[in-house]
Short mmCIF file of C-alpha atoms in Angstrom, two decimals:
data_model
loop_
_atom_site.label_atom_id
_atom_site.label_comp_id
_atom_site.label_asym_id
_atom_site.label_seq_id
_atom_site.Cartn_x
_atom_site.Cartn_y
_atom_site.Cartn_z
CA ARG A 2 -11.38 8.65 30.04
CA TYR A 3 -10.31 7.24 26.67
CA ALA A 4 -12.94 9.01 24.68
CA GLU A 5 -11.37 12.09 26.57
CA ILE A 6 -8.10 11.26 25.63
CA PHE A 7 -8.46 10.67 21.58
CA ALA A 8 -10.46 13.55 21.77
CA SER A 9 -7.37 15.72 22.98
CA ILE A 10 -5.71 13.88 20.55
CA GLU A 11 -8.27 14.73 17.77
CA GLU A 12 -7.81 18.15 18.72
CA LEU A 13 -4.19 18.22 18.54
CA ILE A 14 -4.09 16.73 14.89
CA GLU A 15 -6.56 19.87 14.07
CA GLU A 16 -4.37 21.88 14.98
CA HIS A 17 -1.91 20.66 13.09
CA ARG A 18 -3.94 20.85 9.87
CA LEU A 19 -4.23 24.49 10.52
CA PHE A 20 -1.20 25.28 11.53
CA THR A 21 0.09 23.29 7.79
CA ASN A 22 -2.06 24.62 5.41
CA GLN A 23 -0.85 28.41 6.88
CA GLY A 24 2.69 26.43 5.65
CA ILE A 25 4.03 26.56 9.08
CA PRO A 26 3.64 23.34 10.55
CA THR A 27 6.39 23.11 12.91
CA TYR A 28 4.49 25.62 15.29
CA SER A 29 2.19 23.24 16.04
CA ARG A 30 2.36 21.79 19.75
CA LEU A 31 2.03 17.86 17.73
CA ALA A 32 4.96 19.04 15.96
CA LYS A 33 6.98 19.76 19.02
CA LEU A 34 5.94 16.70 20.39
CA VAL A 35 6.81 14.55 17.69
CA PRO A 36 9.23 16.36 15.44
CA SER A 37 8.63 13.79 12.50
CA ILE A 38 4.93 14.20 12.48
CA GLY A 39 3.53 13.64 8.82
CA THR A 40 0.81 14.96 6.79
CA PHE A 41 -2.96 14.41 7.94
CA PHE A 42 -4.27 14.45 4.37
CA THR A 43 -8.13 14.80 5.51
CA PRO A 44 -9.52 15.03 9.63
CA LEU A 45 -9.00 12.47 12.06
CA PRO A 46 -12.17 11.54 14.23
CA LEU A 47 -10.76 9.55 16.86
CA GLN A 48 -13.14 9.85 19.70
CA GLN A 49 -16.13 8.64 17.70
CA ALA A 50 -13.68 6.41 15.92
CA PHE A 51 -12.81 4.81 19.25
CA GLU A 52 -16.73 5.05 20.30
CA ARG A 53 -17.71 2.83 16.98
CA VAL A 54 -14.15 0.19 17.81
CA ASN A 55 -14.74 -0.09 22.14
CA GLY A 56 -18.38 -1.10 20.55
CA GLN A 57 -17.21 -3.78 19.26
CA ASP A 58 -14.06 -5.40 20.90
CA LYS A 59 -15.26 -3.80 24.45
CA ILE A 60 -12.08 -2.44 24.75
CA SER A 61 -12.81 0.34 27.84
CA ALA A 62 -14.29 -3.25 29.93
CA ARG A 63 -10.77 -4.66 29.96
CA LYS A 64 -9.62 -4.82 33.62
CA HIS A 65 -5.62 -5.32 33.57
CA VAL A 66 -4.98 -5.12 29.07
CA PRO A 67 -4.57 -1.53 28.25
CA PRO A 68 -5.06 -0.46 24.64
CA SER A 69 -2.49 -2.27 22.41
CA PHE A 70 -0.60 -1.01 19.79
CA ASN A 71 -2.91 -3.18 17.12
CA ASP A 72 -6.14 -1.63 19.53
CA VAL A 73 -4.57 2.24 18.45
CA ARG A 74 -3.55 1.14 14.76
CA ARG A 75 -7.79 -0.15 14.61
CA ILE A 76 -9.31 3.03 16.20
CA LEU A 77 -6.64 5.17 13.50
CA ASN A 78 -8.21 2.82 10.50
CA MET A 79 -11.50 3.36 11.06
CA ALA A 80 -10.85 7.08 12.05
CA GLN A 81 -9.19 7.50 8.74
CA ALA A 82 -12.94 5.33 7.08
CA ILE A 83 -15.06 7.60 8.59
CA ALA A 84 -13.41 10.84 7.11
CA ILE A 85 -12.42 9.85 3.34
CA ALA A 86 -15.59 7.70 2.54
CA PRO A 87 -17.49 11.24 1.52
CA GLY A 88 -14.83 12.14 -1.04
CA LEU A 89 -14.05 9.07 -2.01
CA LYS A 90 -12.31 8.30 -5.29
CA LEU A 91 -9.90 5.97 -6.02
CA VAL A 92 -8.42 3.03 -2.81
CA THR A 93 -5.03 1.04 -3.56
CA PHE A 94 -4.79 -2.48 -1.77
CA ASP A 95 -1.25 -4.13 -1.69
CA GLY A 96 -1.69 -7.73 -2.78
CA ASP A 97 -0.27 -10.45 -0.56
CA MET A 98 -1.56 -10.61 3.51
CA THR A 99 -3.85 -7.85 2.31
CA LEU A 100 -6.07 -9.19 -0.32
CA TYR A 101 -4.52 -12.85 -0.22
CA ALA A 102 -2.59 -15.01 1.87
CA ASP A 103 0.89 -14.42 1.10
CA GLY A 104 2.24 -15.94 -2.11
CA GLN A 105 -1.12 -17.18 -2.62
CA ASN A 106 -4.01 -16.41 -5.54
CA PHE A 107 -6.68 -14.16 -5.20
CA GLU A 108 -9.84 -16.79 -4.23
CA GLU A 109 -13.24 -17.29 -5.81
CA ASP A 110 -16.05 -16.31 -4.01
CA THR A 111 -14.93 -14.67 -1.30
CA GLU A 112 -16.64 -11.48 0.92
CA LEU A 113 -13.46 -9.09 -0.79
CA THR A 114 -14.97 -9.84 -4.05
CA ALA A 115 -18.59 -8.90 -2.79
CA LEU A 116 -16.68 -5.67 -1.38
CA LEU A 117 -14.31 -4.59 -4.15
CA ILE A 118 -17.43 -5.19 -6.71
CA SER A 119 -19.37 -2.82 -4.53
CA LEU A 120 -16.68 -0.06 -4.08
CA LEU A 121 -16.04 -0.45 -8.54
CA ARG A 122 -20.58 -0.50 -8.13
CA ARG A 123 -20.25 3.06 -5.84
CA GLN A 124 -18.10 5.04 -9.01
CA ILE A 125 -15.40 4.29 -7.22
CA ASN A 126 -11.74 3.86 -8.70
CA VAL A 127 -9.64 0.79 -6.96
CA ALA A 128 -5.87 -0.36 -7.32
CA ILE A 129 -4.32 -3.74 -6.31
CA VAL A 130 -0.55 -1.89 -6.07
CA THR A 131 1.62 -4.94 -5.27
CA ALA A 132 5.41 -5.32 -6.27
CA ALA A 133 4.84 -8.79 -7.71
CA GLY A 134 6.49 -8.05 -10.80
CA TYR A 135 5.99 -10.31 -14.21
CA GLY A 136 6.36 -7.59 -16.96
CA ASP A 137 4.04 -7.04 -19.14
CA ASP A 138 2.16 -10.28 -18.89
CA ALA A 139 -1.19 -9.71 -18.31
CA PRO A 140 -2.14 -13.79 -18.42
CA ARG A 141 0.18 -13.83 -14.72
CA TYR A 142 -1.51 -10.73 -13.23
CA GLU A 143 -4.70 -12.49 -14.36
CA ASN A 144 -3.92 -16.15 -12.68
CA ARG A 145 -2.52 -14.39 -9.55
CA LEU A 146 -6.35 -12.40 -9.69
CA SER A 147 -7.99 -15.28 -11.05
CA GLY A 148 -11.26 -15.46 -8.27
CA LEU A 149 -11.57 -11.86 -8.46
CA LEU A 150 -11.93 -11.57 -12.36
CA ALA A 151 -14.50 -14.33 -12.30
CA GLY A 152 -16.60 -12.85 -9.40
CA PHE A 153 -15.90 -9.96 -11.54
CA ALA A 154 -17.92 -12.13 -14.72
CA LYS A 155 -20.49 -13.85 -12.10
CA ALA A 156 -21.85 -10.38 -10.85
CA GLN A 157 -21.76 -9.09 -14.28
CA LEU A 158 -20.04 -6.18 -14.05
CA THR A 159 -19.93 -3.43 -17.02
CA THR A 160 -17.78 -2.62 -19.44
CA ALA A 161 -17.53 1.00 -17.31
CA GLU A 162 -17.71 -0.53 -13.95
CA VAL A 163 -14.91 -2.83 -14.49
CA SER A 164 -12.82 0.05 -16.47
CA ARG A 165 -12.43 1.45 -12.99
CA PHE A 166 -10.47 -1.57 -12.16
CA PHE A 167 -6.21 -1.86 -12.45
CA VAL A 168 -3.26 -3.57 -11.33
CA LEU A 169 -0.07 -1.80 -10.89
CA GLY A 170 3.15 -4.01 -10.72
CA GLY A 171 6.35 -4.27 -10.29
CA GLU A 172 5.56 -1.30 -7.17
CA CYS A 173 4.59 1.63 -9.78
CA ASN A 174 6.40 0.34 -13.23
CA PHE A 175 3.46 -2.27 -15.04
CA LEU A 176 0.69 -0.68 -15.55
CA PHE A 177 -2.81 -2.79 -16.63
CA ARG A 178 -6.87 -1.73 -16.38
CA CYS A 179 -9.78 -4.27 -16.51
CA ALA A 180 -11.64 -4.66 -19.81
CA ILE A 181 -14.05 -7.15 -21.14
CA LEU A 182 -13.08 -9.01 -24.33
CA ASP A 183 -14.98 -11.65 -25.73
CA GLN A 184 -17.13 -12.04 -23.25
CA ASN A 185 -14.28 -12.36 -20.34
CA TYR A 186 -13.15 -10.06 -17.95
CA ARG A 187 -9.39 -9.76 -18.67
CA LEU A 188 -6.27 -7.28 -18.15
CA GLN A 189 -5.09 -5.32 -20.43
CA TYR A 190 -1.48 -3.46 -20.71
CA VAL A 191 -1.20 -0.36 -20.59
CA PRO A 192 2.06 1.13 -22.32
CA ASP A 193 3.70 3.88 -20.80
CA LYS A 194 3.01 6.31 -23.46
CA GLU A 195 -1.06 6.62 -22.71
CA TYR A 196 -0.72 7.96 -18.83
CA SER A 197 2.08 10.83 -17.08
CA ALA A 198 4.50 8.18 -16.02
CA SER A 199 7.58 9.47 -17.67
CA ALA A 200 7.65 12.64 -15.50
CA LEU A 201 7.78 10.09 -12.71
CA ARG A 202 9.87 7.76 -14.11
CA SER A 203 12.48 9.19 -15.92
CA TRP A 204 15.59 6.77 -15.65
CA THR A 205 17.35 4.92 -18.37
CA ASP A 206 17.57 1.21 -18.40
CA SER A 207 21.72 1.42 -18.12
CA GLN A 208 20.71 3.42 -14.70
CA VAL A 209 18.46 0.34 -13.33
CA GLN A 210 20.73 -1.95 -13.73
CA GLN A 211 23.50 -0.45 -12.55
CA LEU A 212 21.99 0.07 -9.75
CA LEU A 213 20.23 -3.80 -9.33
CA ASP A 214 23.83 -4.61 -9.79
CA VAL A 215 24.85 -3.19 -6.77
CA ALA A 216 21.73 -4.45 -5.11
CA GLU A 217 22.17 -7.77 -6.42
CA ALA A 218 25.94 -8.14 -4.40
CA GLU A 219 24.97 -7.53 -1.41
CA LEU A 220 22.09 -9.91 -1.28
CA ARG A 221 24.51 -12.12 -1.88
CA ASP A 222 26.83 -10.32 0.86
CA CYS A 223 24.06 -10.92 3.11
CA VAL A 224 24.11 -15.11 2.19
CA ASP A 225 27.57 -15.29 3.10
CA ARG A 226 27.42 -13.03 5.69
CA MET A 227 25.13 -14.99 7.64
CA ALA A 228 25.41 -18.56 6.06
CA VAL A 229 21.46 -18.44 5.31
CA SER A 230 20.09 -21.01 2.20
CA ALA A 231 18.63 -18.49 -0.13
CA GLU A 232 18.02 -18.07 -3.94
CA ILE A 233 18.94 -14.89 -5.74
CA LEU A 234 16.58 -14.08 -8.17
CA ARG A 235 16.72 -11.16 -10.94
CA LYS A 236 14.35 -9.42 -12.73
CA PRO A 237 14.72 -6.46 -15.07
CA ARG A 238 13.26 -4.13 -12.50
CA ALA A 239 14.16 -5.75 -9.34
CA VAL A 240 16.13 -8.98 -7.65
CA GLY A 241 15.22 -10.74 -4.71
CA LEU A 242 16.88 -12.86 -2.15
CA VAL A 243 13.53 -15.76 -1.62
CA PRO A 244 14.97 -18.33 0.91
CA ARG A 245 15.11 -22.27 1.10
CA ALA A 246 14.05 -22.49 4.04
CA GLN A 247 12.50 -19.54 6.77
CA LEU A 248 14.19 -16.89 7.84
CA THR A 249 13.69 -14.51 10.55
CA ARG A 250 12.22 -11.67 10.85
CA GLU A 251 15.39 -9.73 12.03
CA GLN A 252 17.59 -11.84 9.48
CA LEU A 253 15.20 -10.24 6.29
CA ASP A 254 14.97 -6.69 7.85
CA GLU A 255 18.65 -6.81 7.60
CA CYS A 256 18.87 -7.97 4.02
CA ALA A 257 16.46 -4.86 3.71
CA LEU A 258 18.16 -2.25 5.27
CA SER A 259 21.97 -3.48 4.17
CA SER A 260 20.89 -3.39 0.48
CA GLN A 261 19.04 0.26 1.64
CA LEU A 262 22.71 1.59 2.87
CA ALA A 263 24.39 -0.10 -0.24
CA LEU A 264 22.31 1.58 -3.01
CA LEU A 265 22.16 5.28 -0.74
CA LYS A 266 25.87 5.01 -0.28
CA PHE A 267 26.53 3.61 -4.48
CA GLN A 268 23.79 6.89 -5.51
CA GLY A 269 25.99 9.54 -3.46
CA SER A 270 29.31 8.07 -5.07
CA PRO A 271 31.39 9.03 -8.86
CA LYS A 272 30.53 5.63 -9.52
CA SER A 273 27.16 5.76 -10.57
CA GLN A 274 25.13 6.79 -13.66
CA PRO A 275 24.82 10.97 -13.78
CA CYS A 276 21.02 11.32 -13.72
CA ASP A 277 19.05 14.14 -12.67
CA VAL A 278 17.79 12.99 -9.58
CA PRO A 279 18.36 9.67 -7.48
CA ILE A 280 16.47 6.31 -9.14
CA PRO A 281 14.02 5.55 -6.51
CA PHE A 282 14.60 2.11 -5.47
CA CYS A 283 12.43 -0.21 -2.43
CA ALA A 284 14.06 -2.64 -0.60
CA PHE A 285 11.84 -4.11 1.89
CA ASN A 286 11.14 -7.55 4.33
CA GLY A 287 8.27 -9.08 1.92
CA GLY A 288 7.70 -11.29 5.04
CA ASN A 289 8.95 -14.45 3.72
CA ASP A 290 11.64 -13.02 1.24
CA CYS A 291 13.52 -9.49 0.49
CA TRP A 292 13.28 -7.40 -3.10
CA VAL A 293 14.79 -4.21 -4.13
CA ASP A 294 12.55 -3.15 -6.63
CA ILE A 295 12.93 -0.43 -9.01
CA GLY A 296 10.25 2.17 -8.21
CA ASN A 297 8.34 2.05 -5.30
CA LYS A 298 4.80 2.37 -4.56
CA LEU A 299 5.16 6.36 -3.73
CA ILE A 300 5.59 6.77 -7.34
CA GLY A 301 3.03 3.72 -8.21
CA VAL A 302 -0.01 5.67 -6.34
CA ARG A 303 0.88 9.02 -8.10
CA ILE A 304 1.32 7.35 -10.75
CA LEU A 305 -3.23 6.27 -10.70
CA GLN A 306 -3.78 9.60 -8.97
CA ASP A 307 -2.80 11.96 -12.05
CA MET A 308 -4.33 9.55 -14.62
CA LEU A 309 -7.84 9.10 -12.00
CA GLY A 310 -7.94 12.87 -10.76
CA SER A 311 -7.81 11.82 -7.23
CA PRO A 312 -5.95 13.78 -4.75
CA PRO A 313 -4.87 12.59 -2.12
CA ALA A 314 -7.88 13.68 0.39
CA ALA A 315 -9.48 11.60 -1.91
CA THR A 316 -7.01 8.11 -2.32
CA LEU A 317 -7.22 5.46 -0.02
CA HIS A 318 -4.36 3.01 0.66
CA VAL A 319 -4.82 -0.54 2.93
CA GLY A 320 -1.26 -2.56 3.23
CA ASP A 321 0.12 -4.59 5.82
CA GLN A 322 3.95 -3.27 5.52
CA PHE A 323 4.28 0.00 6.86
CA LEU A 324 7.10 -0.79 9.23
CA SER A 325 10.68 1.01 8.37
CA THR A 326 11.06 -1.74 5.97
CA GLY A 327 8.12 -2.59 4.70
CA ASN A 328 7.30 -1.11 0.73
CA ASP A 329 3.40 0.43 1.85
CA LEU A 330 5.21 2.77 3.97
CA SER A 331 6.48 5.66 0.99
CA THR A 332 2.64 5.69 -0.07
CA ARG A 333 1.92 7.61 3.13
CA THR A 334 3.23 10.93 1.79
CA ALA A 335 0.57 10.91 -0.92
CA CYS A 336 -2.75 9.73 -0.04
CA CYS A 337 -4.40 8.58 3.34
CA THR A 338 -3.45 5.06 4.60
CA CYS A 339 -5.06 2.21 6.25
CA TRP A 340 -2.51 -0.41 8.72
CA ILE A 341 -3.78 -4.23 8.53
CA ILE A 342 -2.01 -7.29 9.03
CA ASN A 343 -3.82 -10.01 6.85
CA PRO A 344 -7.06 -10.21 4.87
CA GLU A 345 -9.69 -10.44 7.33
CA GLU A 346 -8.73 -7.25 8.60
CA THR A 347 -8.71 -5.60 5.23
CA GLN A 348 -12.83 -7.24 4.91
CA ARG A 349 -13.46 -5.70 7.99
CA ILE A 350 -12.01 -2.03 7.28
CA LEU A 351 -13.49 -2.38 4.65
CA THR A 352 -16.60 -4.00 5.47
CA GLU A 353 -17.02 -0.77 8.11
CA LEU A 354 -16.24 1.80 5.57
CA GLU A 355 -19.66 0.49 2.91
CA SER A 356 -21.57 0.97 6.03
CA ILE A 357 -20.00 4.69 6.96
CA LEU A 358 -20.99 5.24 2.69
CA ASP A 359 -24.70 3.17 3.22
CA ASN A 360 -24.87 5.66 5.60
CA THR A 361 -22.99 9.09 3.74
CA THR A 362 -25.42 9.01 0.76
CA LYS A 363 -28.88 8.67 2.73
#
């Protein structure tokens, strides 16, 4: 019965894709049922995905617990992996809680290291698109990814293989590419002029600082209003609230949504400096803190897509922040996505992807 339901949903999605390609997406039955439905860049073989996940997790064997949100999320992830595998060119990852624990570094000799190396050896580009913003300070990013870089060295990846690995920090502001320098695996900063970022990031520094002033004032108001103990940190392209004691998810969501609304109001007011388009920003709940970044991961993914010639149907973003206050959500406009909740789930979906890729090349 579950397989039949997923087959029916799969049919609705394919019909919606057909109408979307004809320029009339609102005519589909799915759009009438879910008016806010977005774009599907690939088919989604949901029945096949359900059968594969059900074989592992025995969902249909449960007598009292129906398929949960997490079950459906994992089935959608599996369907996306199956669909995108044959033409996959670029996989982008969030950092914290996707590849490593929140605030921690990438550990050495993990299964995730082997899986990322496997993607690079298959001539698939791999990038970490993270909110962590350290400017052009490559050693700080290298420290966070020390275990992964050590894995590259141990695997003796070639210059061509490591050149397919990128780090994009500050959501979309600081691009690095891996290289072998004096037999060491290092990250090299890529200046803006070397890739087509200007069309996507056309704002000036004075406009950026004006926007961050508004965000900082709103975050300080949140601290006072909710009487929380937290530090406000200001960076060149971001401002954040870092609690001294753990805050609830609801408190962090309040900070993110308050900042978002304050910035939207400001951008529509005559006080803001004029620019061709409103400066994109990302106000998000980071799980243990709250940040407002200039730019967002949508821009970050598009920068990499333009640079590497990877269309939406060949690009996959893997992250854990897809709720309304999460900073991975915007990537859905640019590419296919997998929603995971921890590094263990990332390892699981990449293991499945590797198996699918093996079968695709046979």
